[in-house]
Amino acid sequence: MNLLIERLMEIIALFFVGYMIMYTTFLFFSVLFGAIRTYEKDRMMRLSNEIKHDYYMPISILMPAFNEEVTIVENVRRLLHLDYNLYEVIIIDDGSTDETIERLMEAFPFQSTSSPIHRRLPCEEEEAIYEAMMNNVNLTLIRKARGGKGDALNMGINASQYPYFVTLDADSLLQSNALEKIIQPVFADEQVIAVGGMVQVSQCVELKAGYVRKYRIPWQPIVGMQVMEYDRSFLASRILLDQFSGNLIISGAFGLYKKDIVIAAGGYKTDTIGEDMELVMRLHSFMLNSKGSYKIRYQPEAVCWSQAPETLRDIVKQRRRWHIGLFQSLIGYPEMLLRFRYKPVGFISYLYYWVFELLGPFIEVFGIFTILLSLQFNILNVPFMINLFLIYIGYGILLSLTAFFQRVYFQGIKLNIIDMIKAILFVVLENTIFRYFLSFVRVTSFIGYKKKRNSWGSIKRWKHNNGSRA
Amino acid sequence: MYMIIIIVYFIICLLILFYTISYIFYQSYYDFREAHHIRKFTSMISDQHRLVRDSGYIDRNHRNLLSKRLKKTNQLIAFEKALNQLEKGDTTTNTLYLKQLEPVILELVIHYRFHDQMIRAYLAYFIATYAKDNWRDPFIFRTLFSYMDDATIYLRQNVLLAMYQQPDPKLISKAFHYLTENNLFHHAKLIQDGLLKYPYDYETLIDTLWKESKTFHLSIVLGLIGFITYRSDRYKDTFYRMLQEKQVDLEIKTRLMRYFKKHHDVRVEPLLVSMASDINPPIRIVAVNVLSEYPSEKVIATLNEALTDDDWYVRRNASQSLLAMNVSNLDDSDVLVSRVNDLEEVPHYHLSVEGGVNR
């Protein structure tokens, strides 16, 4: 019996080690490609290898909002001063129960209108529509019955007048040149149907007129660790997957889409939590099924600063939502692997998200649990496993630090010694504790998930006040 | 085995990290050096400006020095930044100064042929920025043209921008042929707005390009029509004839129709009226939109009819066109009391909000 358990434990340990090797291989290539691409992009910008253009495509910015009274006025005000010639801003209030609408009405000269909205995508009825013109930007505020974020975005698409739209979270701040940057892939390649921007943690910056005036990593460990996590994700894995147009996620916080294609694909789903990922998966599936040539690109130069949760409670809520969203999106499109298994987006991206993103936390938690058990019964080669685990953690630290420093030079951020110390500290904490804590959170995310299928995430917001919290 | 793989990864990643950190320090040093070079070039150019103002000529040694130094990309970047700073000052002197740098540019285009695409794109950008009225030697642009072989979109765009700053339309046409023959996509909007930067005789440019238009890729033709729409009213006959043809691409057709919104031609009115009931919705949408510039009883009747169209955008554009015409008897027309209830929304909204009778 003991021999059987020993064999079983060995197989589990072997599986776990194999998984770690696969994952580290992926991370290795992510960081390698990230390094190559960021260096190349940095050089391109220094050598004016960009499509700079005076008259860009007109863009509609869609900002769905639910109970965003704290940040919305300031964020909309900032949107009126972007370095872009022609854009409109559409705020869709999805039945807020706080004073989101009142704050907006006080701050901007909105006039009630009966503007007709062409319903090309199904969504809840509008209750009121207001319009204002400020700084040559057309502002539209739509108040509608609550239907979820996807529903609000569908309303925004219906109300938009331009051929491309950008989705933006109500707590997010756009860098002044963000629209100019995010549209560039569309000019460079006619097959581009969607572009993802880089999302960074807004608690680190002071923005003035849309430009980063000051960059400081906050002392709060939860925020600091998320900064490192975002860097690894946005400057490594997304860049790697972008090599073959294989990103399955464009963050809802900042992404650009070709409107006609999104409408043809059916718009946002309203009964899912991860509507942003679901849409990108559907766009892939739609284009592959219709045998159309297309590209979904990632543009790290287009930067959006978004608020990261500051409390454990909020981050747990957020990650649970994300994980359920991931699950819903992945199980909805099995054809990505079954039918399109020869396409890189199928056998690399889709499998990557299944194995490392969705099942990864389960494997990690199970693996750690099993190793601890084995150690307890003295079944495993203890020094070997400890060494392996330490190298794995050290490797994670190394990769995260690389991604962080890549961003530092890529965005031209000036760091002081304190920030560097903070970065190293948070990277270590993130790779030794936070990462496994989040794995545990994600493993437990399915408990009671059906009840909150399409609800909005409610995370405590802080007012940006030149970077400091009010 | 596992350990070996992880240790190998570990070492490579460590190297990447060191490289990244070194790169950050190198960039700080580079920025420092660049600021120094900019200061030196600014002072040098200011001296030459003084010489130009006094004698009309720059110092030959200065030209020789630039020929040597600008072959280094970082020096060229610093020189461009210095020029950019000084350009805001005395433009006449700066023009005289730049004109005398043409031999330097001739050397540079040859020298940079052997650099990688990004650096070539930078030289093309530099020439595109300062060539206007300063550098016209065809050799410069012919050499730039040779940069386009297997070029990235950025190099192509910068070379095209440089081409638009030289006076020979044939070279621009040649560049468009090159894009077409090699099936290289270049966005119509980039073509249109690039051509709008052409500072010389654009009527000749238009004629030269249009003569060849049938041999260009669709996106180039679309950009060209957009350019003609902004710059010339001499194409009414040509475009009118084209509009009557049946085998015209849909996108081209709608662009041609828009031309007649900016350049009024009574001959087109009946054509547009018939297009307002075309089976193709985009044609109907553009037709009712363009008809706003052709007020007549027949057109008003057509637009009224279009208010009941199946397509939402046809209805919207028809109502906008009626409002743009300031039709005085709109209250009595069918616009306010739409014949189909669910179609009322559009005209009502435009009347009350977009500058109609209520304002």
Coordinates of C-alpha atoms in Angstrom, one line a residue, chain B residues 41 44 59-71 75 104:
Chain B
F41 CA 24.4 71.8 -33.6
M44 CA 26.7 75.7 -35.3
D59 CA 30.8 78.0 -44.7
R60 CA 32.1 75.1 -46.9
N61 CA 33.8 73.5 -43.8
H62 CA 30.4 73.4 -42.1
R63 CA 29.0 71.4 -45.1
N64 CA 32.0 69.1 -45.1
L65 CA 31.6 68.5 -41.4
L66 CA 27.9 67.7 -41.7
S67 CA 28.7 65.3 -44.6
K68 CA 30.9 63.4 -42.2
R69 CA 28.9 63.6 -39.0
L70 CA 25.4 63.1 -40.3
K71 CA 26.4 59.7 -41.5
Q75 CA 24.1 62.8 -35.0
V104 CA 25.1 66.8 -48.0

